[in-house]
GROMACS .gro file of C-alpha atoms in nm:
model
  408
    1MET     CA    1   2.723   2.460  -0.056
    2LYS     CA    2   2.429   2.707  -0.117
    3LYS     CA    3   2.395   2.766   0.281
    4ASN     CA    4   2.743   2.894   0.264
    5ILE     CA    5   2.674   3.082  -0.016
    6PHE     CA    6   2.388   3.266   0.196
    7ILE     CA    7   2.618   3.284   0.480
    8LEU     CA    8   2.914   3.498   0.283
    9LEU     CA    9   2.625   3.713   0.101
   10CYS     CA   10   2.499   3.781   0.467
   11LEU     CA   11   2.844   3.913   0.608
   12LEU     CA   12   2.878   4.119   0.269
   13CYS     CA   13   2.570   4.280   0.330
   14GLY     CA   14   2.610   4.290   0.714
   15LEU     CA   15   2.307   4.130   0.772
   16PRO     CA   16   2.238   3.896   1.108
   17LEU     CA   17   2.360   3.504   1.060
   18SER     CA   18   2.077   3.413   1.308
   19ILE     CA   19   1.781   3.440   0.995
   20PHE     CA   20   1.961   3.091   0.857
   21ALA     CA   21   1.986   2.964   1.203
   22GLN     CA   22   1.786   2.677   1.299
   23GLN     CA   23   1.541   2.767   1.600
   24THR     CA   24   1.460   2.561   1.858
   25VAL     CA   25   1.293   2.576   2.203
   26GLN     CA   26   1.269   2.250   2.467
   27LEU     CA   27   0.962   2.242   2.693
   28THR     CA   28   0.908   2.035   3.036
   29VAL     CA   29   0.623   1.882   3.030
   30GLU     CA   30   0.435   1.683   3.300
   31VAL     CA   31   0.205   1.404   3.241
   32GLY     CA   32  -0.002   1.283   3.564
   33ASN     CA   33  -0.254   1.007   3.613
   34GLN     CA   34  -0.393   1.036   3.942
   35TRP     CA   35  -0.670   0.780   3.862
   36LYS     CA   36  -0.666   0.432   4.030
   37THR     CA   37  -0.547   0.249   3.737
   38ASP     CA   38  -0.237   0.240   3.497
   39LYS     CA   39  -0.312   0.475   3.165
   40THR     CA   40  -0.197   0.262   2.845
   41ASP     CA   41  -0.117   0.471   2.505
   42ALA     CA   42  -0.281   0.791   2.741
   43PRO     CA   43  -0.335   1.056   2.433
   44VAL     CA   44  -0.139   1.369   2.503
   45VAL     CA   45  -0.142   1.664   2.283
   46ILE     CA   46  -0.022   1.991   2.269
   47ARG     CA   47  -0.134   2.285   2.071
   48LEU     CA   48   0.156   2.474   1.938
   49ASN     CA   49  -0.007   2.850   1.973
   50GLU     CA   50  -0.065   2.764   2.382
   51VAL     CA   51   0.295   2.734   2.406
   52ASN     CA   52   0.417   3.005   2.150
   53PRO     CA   53   0.774   2.889   2.032
   54GLY     CA   54   0.770   3.188   1.803
   55PHE     CA   55   0.903   3.017   1.526
   56ARG     CA   56   0.689   2.772   1.253
   57VAL     CA   57   0.737   2.429   1.431
   58ARG     CA   58   0.881   2.148   1.190
   59SER     CA   59   0.988   1.889   1.384
   60ALA     CA   60   0.973   1.727   1.717
   61VAL     CA   61   1.134   1.543   1.928
   62VAL     CA   62   0.979   1.376   2.261
   63MET     CA   63   1.188   1.217   2.548
   64ASN     CA   64   1.077   1.037   2.832
   65GLY     CA   65   1.480   1.027   2.997
   66ASN     CA   66   1.680   0.831   2.735
   67GLU     CA   67   1.396   0.670   2.589
   68GLU     CA   68   1.244   0.863   2.270
   69ILE     CA   69   0.852   0.830   2.261
   70ALA     CA   70   0.726   0.834   1.885
   71SER     CA   71   0.506   1.132   1.800
   72GLN     CA   72   0.345   1.365   1.555
   73LEU     CA   73   0.275   1.729   1.387
   74ASP     CA   74  -0.057   1.820   1.269
   75ASP     CA   75  -0.197   2.041   1.076
   76LEU     CA   76  -0.573   2.104   1.147
   77ASP     CA   77  -0.691   2.428   0.955
   78GLY     CA   78  -0.553   2.327   0.644
   79ASP     CA   79  -0.259   2.622   0.658
   80LEU     CA   80   0.060   2.350   0.586
   81LYS     CA   81   0.176   2.474   0.925
   82ALA     CA   82   0.203   2.196   1.221
   83ASP     CA   83  -0.118   2.316   1.491
   84GLU     CA   84  -0.077   2.008   1.764
   85LEU     CA   85   0.172   1.790   1.848
   86ALA     CA   86   0.041   1.426   1.960
   87PHE     CA   87   0.176   1.124   2.136
   88VAL     CA   88   0.076   0.809   2.349
   89ILE     CA   89   0.205   0.755   2.671
   90ASN     CA   90   0.185   0.486   2.926
   91VAL     CA   91   0.159   0.627   3.287
   92PRO     CA   92   0.090   0.405   3.617
   93ALA     CA   93  -0.191   0.503   3.830
   94GLN     CA   94  -0.109   0.770   4.050
   95SER     CA   95   0.185   0.875   3.969
   96LYS     CA   96   0.342   1.146   3.706
   97LYS     CA   97   0.603   1.102   3.411
   98VAL     CA   98   0.813   1.438   3.354
   99LEU     CA   99   0.902   1.441   2.928
  100THR     CA  100   1.112   1.657   2.744
  101VAL     CA  101   0.990   1.827   2.400
  102ALA     CA  102   1.245   2.024   2.186
  103LEU     CA  103   1.061   2.166   1.914
  104SER     CA  104   1.260   2.265   1.568
  105SER     CA  105   1.211   2.515   1.292
  106GLU     CA  106   1.410   2.268   1.082
  107LYS     CA  107   1.255   1.942   0.904
  108THR     CA  108   1.347   1.588   0.973
  109GLY     CA  109   1.316   1.280   0.745
  110LYS     CA  110   1.292   1.107   1.069
  111THR     CA  111   0.993   0.824   1.115
  112TYR     CA  112   0.815   0.619   1.349
  113PRO     CA  113   0.665   0.256   1.313
  114ALA     CA  114   0.296   0.350   1.237
  115ARG     CA  115   0.057   0.224   1.459
  116VAL     CA  116  -0.263   0.358   1.258
  117PHE     CA  117  -0.344   0.405   0.900
  118ALA     CA  118  -0.570   0.616   0.709
  119GLU     CA  119  -0.662   0.635   0.363
  120MET     CA  120  -0.912   0.778   0.097
  121LEU     CA  121  -0.929   0.694  -0.271
  122VAL     CA  122  -1.140   0.758  -0.544
  123ARG     CA  123  -1.184   0.532  -0.785
  124ASP     CA  124  -1.242   0.410  -1.151
  125ALA     CA  125  -1.473   0.142  -1.128
  126LYS     CA  126  -1.405   0.053  -1.526
  127LYS     CA  127  -1.033   0.059  -1.518
  128GLN     CA  128  -0.989  -0.095  -1.163
  129LYS     CA  129  -0.795   0.218  -1.060
  130HIS     CA  130  -0.777   0.452  -0.761
  131ALA     CA  131  -0.610   0.782  -0.678
  132PRO     CA  132  -0.548   0.896  -0.327
  133ALA     CA  133  -0.744   1.177  -0.230
  134GLN     CA  134  -0.689   1.394   0.099
  135SER     CA  135  -1.005   1.585   0.036
  136ILE     CA  136  -1.313   1.548  -0.169
  137THR     CA  137  -1.630   1.838  -0.186
  138VAL     CA  138  -1.945   1.803  -0.364
  139PRO     CA  139  -2.236   1.937  -0.378
  140GLY     CA  140  -2.544   1.787  -0.145
  141THR     CA  141  -2.714   1.697  -0.459
  142THR     CA  142  -2.396   1.463  -0.584
  143ASN     CA  143  -2.432   1.050  -0.521
  144PHE     CA  144  -2.036   1.042  -0.393
  145TYR     CA  145  -2.070   0.689  -0.219
  146ASN     CA  146  -2.011   0.463  -0.472
  147MET     CA  147  -1.721   0.694  -0.641
  148VAL     CA  148  -1.451   0.635  -0.335
  149GLN     CA  149  -1.303   0.318  -0.221
  150HIS     CA  150  -1.454   0.161   0.066
  151HIS     CA  151  -1.748   0.438   0.002
  152GLY     CA  152  -1.554   0.690   0.219
  153PRO     CA  153  -1.200   0.761   0.412
  154ALA     CA  154  -1.115   0.451   0.653
  155PHE     CA  155  -0.891   0.430   0.912
  156GLU     CA  156  -0.756   0.207   1.135
  157SER     CA  157  -0.574   0.112   1.488
  158GLU     CA  158  -0.404  -0.196   1.601
  159LEU     CA  159  -0.742  -0.312   1.755
  160VAL     CA  160  -1.050  -0.159   1.489
  161GLY     CA  161  -1.109  -0.030   1.211
  162TYR     CA  162  -1.355   0.228   1.093
  163ARG     CA  163  -1.520   0.415   0.752
  164ILE     CA  164  -1.764   0.699   0.726
  165TYR     CA  165  -2.014   0.678   0.461
  166PHE     CA  166  -1.936   0.957   0.205
  167ASN     CA  167  -2.365   1.035   0.159
  168GLN     CA  168  -2.611   1.146   0.358
  169LYS     CA  169  -2.598   0.904   0.633
  170GLN     CA  170  -2.240   0.977   0.723
  171THR     CA  171  -2.236   0.653   0.924
  172VAL     CA  172  -1.974   0.521   1.127
  173ASP     CA  173  -1.908   0.157   1.002
  174PRO     CA  174  -1.679  -0.081   1.197
  175TYR     CA  175  -1.399  -0.327   1.074
  176GLY     CA  176  -1.375  -0.616   1.328
  177LYS     CA  177  -1.063  -0.817   1.337
  178PHE     CA  178  -0.921  -1.137   1.468
  179ASN     CA  179  -0.552  -1.022   1.549
  180LYS     CA  180  -0.396  -0.712   1.638
  181GLY     CA  181  -0.268  -0.557   1.299
  182LEU     CA  182  -0.295  -0.303   1.014
  183GLU     CA  183  -0.513  -0.428   0.763
  184ILE     CA  184  -0.697  -0.195   0.573
  185GLU     CA  185  -0.441  -0.081   0.298
  186GLU     CA  186  -0.429  -0.429   0.220
  187SER     CA  187  -0.754  -0.577   0.234
  188GLN     CA  188  -0.942  -0.255   0.160
  189PHE     CA  189  -1.257  -0.312   0.404
  190TYR     CA  190  -1.332  -0.603   0.153
  191PRO     CA  191  -1.071  -0.873   0.167
  192THR     CA  192  -1.025  -1.163  -0.032
  193LYS     CA  193  -1.086  -1.512   0.034
  194ALA     CA  194  -0.704  -1.580   0.059
  195GLN     CA  195  -0.683  -1.278   0.323
  196LEU     CA  196  -0.998  -1.433   0.496
  197GLU     CA  197  -0.756  -1.731   0.536
  198ARG     CA  198  -0.481  -1.567   0.653
  199GLY     CA  199  -0.661  -1.450   0.921
  200PHE     CA  200  -0.764  -1.102   0.808
  201GLY     CA  201  -1.069  -0.947   0.973
  202ASP     CA  202  -1.374  -0.789   0.785
  203ASP     CA  203  -1.693  -0.575   0.799
  204VAL     CA  204  -1.880  -0.680   1.069
  205LEU     CA  205  -2.203  -0.471   1.109
  206MET     CA  206  -2.524  -0.359   0.845
  207VAL     CA  207  -2.583  -0.026   0.942
  208GLY     CA  208  -2.858   0.032   0.735
  209ASN     CA  209  -3.046   0.363   0.821
  210SER     CA  210  -2.899   0.356   1.193
  211CYS     CA  211  -2.651   0.548   1.366
  212GLY     CA  212  -2.435   0.257   1.359
  213ILE     CA  213  -2.121   0.321   1.561
  214GLY     CA  214  -2.225   0.636   1.709
  215THR     CA  215  -2.306   0.875   1.475
  216LEU     CA  216  -2.447   1.192   1.521
  217LYS     CA  217  -2.793   1.258   1.359
  218GLY     CA  218  -3.049   1.507   1.356
  219TRP     CA  219  -3.372   1.429   1.563
  220ASP     CA  220  -3.712   1.494   1.456
  221GLY     CA  221  -3.873   1.461   1.810
  222ALA     CA  222  -3.982   1.090   1.715
  223LYS     CA  223  -3.684   0.948   1.513
  224ALA     CA  224  -3.322   0.977   1.423
  225THR     CA  225  -3.272   1.163   1.068
  226HIS     CA  226  -2.952   1.165   0.828
  227ILE     CA  227  -2.787   1.482   0.763
  228GLU     CA  228  -2.956   1.685   0.476
  229PRO     CA  229  -3.051   1.877   0.281
  230VAL     CA  230  -2.680   2.044   0.268
  231ALA     CA  231  -2.561   2.278   0.008
  232PHE     CA  232  -2.184   2.095   0.052
  233ARG     CA  233  -2.086   1.764   0.163
  234THR     CA  234  -1.667   1.763   0.247
  235GLU     CA  235  -1.531   1.431   0.364
  236ARG     CA  236  -1.108   1.463   0.451
  237ILE     CA  237  -0.853   1.283   0.630
  238LEU     CA  238  -0.606   1.560   0.839
  239ALA     CA  239  -0.373   1.303   0.991
  240TYR     CA  240  -0.240   0.986   0.876
  241GLY     CA  241  -0.048   0.863   1.176
  242PRO     CA  242   0.168   0.706   1.298
  243ILE     CA  243   0.029   0.805   1.629
  244ARG     CA  244  -0.341   0.893   1.517
  245THR     CA  245  -0.570   0.920   1.197
  246VAL     CA  246  -0.832   1.262   1.210
  247THR     CA  247  -1.070   1.273   0.943
  248GLU     CA  248  -1.359   1.520   0.893
  249VAL     CA  249  -1.688   1.518   0.770
  250GLU     CA  250  -1.802   1.879   0.714
  251VAL     CA  251  -2.176   2.003   0.561
  252LYS     CA  252  -2.249   2.355   0.457
  253GLY     CA  253  -2.613   2.490   0.433
  254TRP     CA  254  -2.791   2.226   0.632
  255GLU     CA  255  -3.121   2.328   0.662
  256TYR     CA  256  -3.224   2.139   1.001
  257GLN     CA  257  -3.506   2.273   1.248
  258GLY     CA  258  -3.504   2.618   1.068
  259LYS     CA  259  -3.187   2.711   1.075
  260GLU     CA  260  -2.898   2.695   0.820
  261LEU     CA  261  -2.611   2.519   0.990
  262ASN     CA  262  -2.245   2.471   0.879
  263MET     CA  263  -2.116   2.147   1.063
  264THR     CA  264  -1.776   1.942   1.101
  265ASN     CA  265  -1.749   1.602   1.273
  266ARG     CA  266  -1.378   1.534   1.360
  267TYR     CA  267  -1.281   1.173   1.422
  268ILE     CA  268  -0.999   1.087   1.594
  269LEU     CA  269  -0.855   0.736   1.669
  270TYR     CA  270  -0.514   0.714   1.860
  271ALA     CA  271  -0.276   0.394   1.847
  272GLY     CA  272  -0.400   0.130   2.096
  273HIS     CA  273  -0.739   0.260   2.126
  274ARG     CA  274  -1.038   0.130   1.969
  275ASP     CA  275  -1.238   0.405   2.089
  276LEU     CA  276  -1.334   0.733   1.853
  277LEU     CA  277  -1.353   1.073   2.024
  278VAL     CA  278  -1.585   1.282   1.811
  279GLU     CA  279  -1.540   1.633   1.821
  280THR     CA  280  -1.852   1.861   1.666
  281PHE     CA  281  -1.808   2.190   1.575
  282PHE     CA  282  -2.039   2.519   1.421
  283ASP     CA  283  -1.930   2.817   1.263
  284GLU     CA  284  -2.168   2.985   1.496
  285PRO     CA  285  -2.335   2.927   1.861
  286LEU     CA  286  -2.594   2.658   1.869
  287THR     CA  287  -2.938   2.829   2.030
  288ASP     CA  288  -3.186   2.545   2.081
  289GLU     CA  289  -3.142   2.278   1.825
  290VAL     CA  290  -3.115   1.893   1.920
  291PHE     CA  291  -2.932   1.657   1.755
  292CYS     CA  292  -2.917   1.307   1.849
  293THR     CA  293  -2.622   0.998   1.896
  294GLY     CA  294  -2.635   0.640   2.083
  295VAL     CA  295  -2.588   0.297   1.909
  296GLN     CA  296  -2.719   0.040   1.701
  297ASN     CA  297  -3.031  -0.141   1.741
  298ILE     CA  298  -2.851  -0.449   1.599
  299MET     CA  299  -3.120  -0.700   1.567
  300GLY     CA  300  -3.451  -0.530   1.691
  301ASN     CA  301  -3.600  -0.680   2.002
  302GLU     CA  302  -3.367  -0.982   2.018
  303THR     CA  303  -3.062  -0.696   2.077
  304LEU     CA  304  -2.951  -0.684   2.477
  305SER     CA  305  -2.850  -0.311   2.529
  306HIS     CA  306  -2.705  -0.107   2.841
  307SER     CA  307  -2.702   0.218   2.978
  308ASP     CA  308  -2.651   0.415   3.323
  309HIS     CA  309  -2.903   0.689   3.218
  310HIS     CA  310  -2.562   0.925   3.230
  311GLY     CA  311  -2.490   0.961   2.880
  312LEU     CA  312  -2.372   0.582   2.877
  313VAL     CA  313  -2.502   0.358   2.623
  314GLY     CA  314  -2.459  -0.008   2.443
  315SER     CA  315  -2.588  -0.291   2.272
  316TRP     CA  316  -2.514  -0.654   2.179
  317GLY     CA  317  -2.592  -0.841   1.903
  318ARG     CA  318  -2.547  -1.059   1.629
  319HIS     CA  319  -2.649  -1.028   1.227
  320TRP     CA  320  -2.541  -1.077   0.901
  321PRO     CA  321  -2.308  -0.763   0.801
  322VAL     CA  322  -2.369  -0.782   0.409
  323THR     CA  323  -2.666  -0.919   0.190
  324ASP     CA  324  -2.494  -1.200   0.076
  325THR     CA  325  -2.563  -1.418   0.362
  326VAL     CA  326  -2.387  -1.742   0.196
  327LYS     CA  327  -2.035  -1.612   0.114
  328TYR     CA  328  -2.042  -1.388   0.527
  329ALA     CA  329  -2.180  -1.550   0.850
  330LYS     CA  330  -2.353  -1.369   1.078
  331GLU     CA  331  -2.106  -1.142   1.314
  332THR     CA  332  -2.159  -1.068   1.673
  333VAL     CA  333  -2.125  -0.707   1.764
  334GLY     CA  334  -2.041  -0.504   2.088
  335ILE     CA  335  -2.134  -0.139   2.018
  336ALA     CA  336  -2.100   0.164   2.306
  337THR     CA  337  -2.167   0.577   2.308
  338TYR     CA  338  -2.051   0.803   2.546
  339ILE     CA  339  -2.207   1.130   2.613
  340PRO     CA  340  -2.094   1.404   2.865
  341GLN     CA  341  -2.341   1.489   3.095
  342LYS     CA  342  -2.346   1.824   3.069
  343TYR     CA  343  -2.490   1.798   2.653
  344VAL     CA  344  -2.748   1.493   2.717
  345ARG     CA  345  -3.080   1.620   2.714
  346LYS     CA  346  -3.338   1.311   2.730
  347GLU     CA  347  -3.262   0.912   2.644
  348VAL     CA  348  -3.486   0.830   2.382
  349LYS     CA  349  -3.529   0.528   2.106
  350ASP     CA  350  -3.643   0.438   1.763
  351LYS     CA  351  -3.686   0.142   1.579
  352ASP     CA  352  -3.316   0.111   1.480
  353ASN     CA  353  -3.145   0.312   1.792
  354PHE     CA  354  -3.088   0.365   2.102
  355LEU     CA  355  -2.999   0.704   2.157
  356TYR     CA  356  -2.952   1.029   2.371
  357THR     CA  357  -3.054   1.365   2.257
  358VAL     CA  358  -2.777   1.611   2.275
  359SER     CA  359  -2.751   2.024   2.278
  360ALA     CA  360  -2.544   2.297   2.356
  361PRO     CA  361  -2.681   2.615   2.365
  362GLY     CA  362  -2.446   2.887   2.350
  363CYS     CA  363  -2.169   2.679   2.199
  364LYS     CA  364  -1.992   2.604   1.885
  365HIS     CA  365  -1.837   2.270   2.013
  366PHE     CA  366  -1.936   1.971   2.168
  367HIS     CA  367  -1.768   1.563   2.213
  368TYR     CA  368  -1.859   1.279   2.270
  369TYR     CA  369  -1.694   0.893   2.230
  370THR     CA  370  -1.789   0.554   2.096
  371MET     CA  371  -1.629   0.247   2.041
  372PHE     CA  372  -1.707  -0.112   1.944
  373THR     CA  373  -1.623  -0.490   1.995
  374SER     CA  374  -1.622  -0.799   1.709
  375ARG     CA  375  -1.665  -1.161   1.939
  376LYS     CA  376  -1.423  -1.267   1.710
  377GLU     CA  377  -1.102  -1.034   1.839
  378THR     CA  378  -0.890  -1.270   2.002
  379PHE     CA  379  -0.792  -0.980   2.253
  380GLY     CA  380  -1.187  -0.871   2.304
  381TYR     CA  381  -1.461  -0.890   2.491
  382PRO     CA  382  -1.651  -1.245   2.418
  383THR     CA  383  -1.993  -1.164   2.599
  384PRO     CA  384  -2.213  -0.936   2.629
  385GLU     CA  385  -2.187  -0.935   2.997
  386THR     CA  386  -1.791  -0.854   2.983
  387TRP     CA  387  -1.855  -0.611   2.717
  388PHE     CA  388  -2.127  -0.409   2.928
  389ALA     CA  389  -1.881  -0.416   3.250
  390TYR     CA  390  -1.568  -0.259   3.039
  391MET     CA  391  -1.856   0.001   2.877
  392GLN     CA  392  -1.859   0.128   3.235
  393GLU     CA  393  -1.496   0.124   3.328
  394TRP     CA  394  -1.453   0.286   2.971
  395LYS     CA  395  -1.663   0.584   3.061
  396GLU     CA  396  -1.485   0.626   3.404
  397GLU     CA  397  -1.128   0.597   3.230
  398LEU     CA  398  -1.240   0.872   3.006
  399GLU     CA  399  -1.355   1.101   3.288
  400HIS     CA  400  -1.018   1.056   3.444
  401PRO     CA  401  -0.747   1.144   3.174
  402VAL     CA  402  -0.395   1.251   3.210
  403THR     CA  403  -0.327   1.600   3.336
  404VAL     CA  404  -0.063   1.834   3.158
  405LYS     CA  405   0.119   2.080   3.241
  406ILE     CA  406   0.418   2.242   3.020
  407LYS     CA  407   0.696   2.427   3.176
  408PRO     CA  408   0.903   2.657   2.918
   0.00000   0.00000   0.00000
């Protein structure tokens, strides 16, 4: 009714009806796999400013012939306008798929089955209540670790779960599963006895002061250091699914190596993936700053480790995931981190970690990847040999991403 009234007013005032019309644009997107192996759930990202639709995009439909591909629009800068369209797709080896993408100015109520999940909850311990939060900022001196459920934002795919500590450690900590599926909304990272009996997974690693699963750390020349002191620390969730989660940790005023840095670490987890893409952003180009990342030395000298000495490092070990060694059994975990060679400076280690030092002079951004497996998985890698072999395959796959060509 309201729309009809607006149209009538338009006619009376001589205004063009096009101002009320839905705006659309259709793109042809060619996704190619030039690698020797099939791609499963290969991530595809279309940056909207690069295709310049000429209007605010509020919905999108991705079609592979007559098959609709689940997708999501993400606002990554907080202005409530979509910046990227993301989806995953299977592409056989040495082949390509030609997709049709329709972008529209109108909202749609369409939903897709969730293949990922993310949440951050502020908690009232006395009243046992939780309130969802999208972004939380605290002074660097504030200990917020115990004020947020599961100690920071948590997110998962069907294969694995993660959380990021809301403190100076900023550690990436893993949640291992027996079976594929989404669990964290119900288990809250700490399943009950009844949930465990139903086959739920749980926390599988005590990260301590280590880099855990590929956490970026400072480097003092001899060991990894935490992200402190800082003026302000923010943790936020930018995307909740159904195809990927995007989580950020931002620090302002990090006093590091004689500088004052503003740094954001962005963690992206796609449906069907166990690995995280970690992107690190700075508001000014780096000079000679050196950081580090890698994998935890899970249990000291008994940990097995593997490195190709060119950015790939992994470990395998067995330890208790929490201090309660009566209720909880030892867990066996494999970890891997891969850093593109152009950012690698030196292979190093300390008592808690196997590491590479990282730098990017003149750049405001660098990235790397990290992942883990739990031996309890019915779908994973049960031995260090199979894990270390998969690490090498993973690196090769990352070095051969799908190609994306867009035609208006």
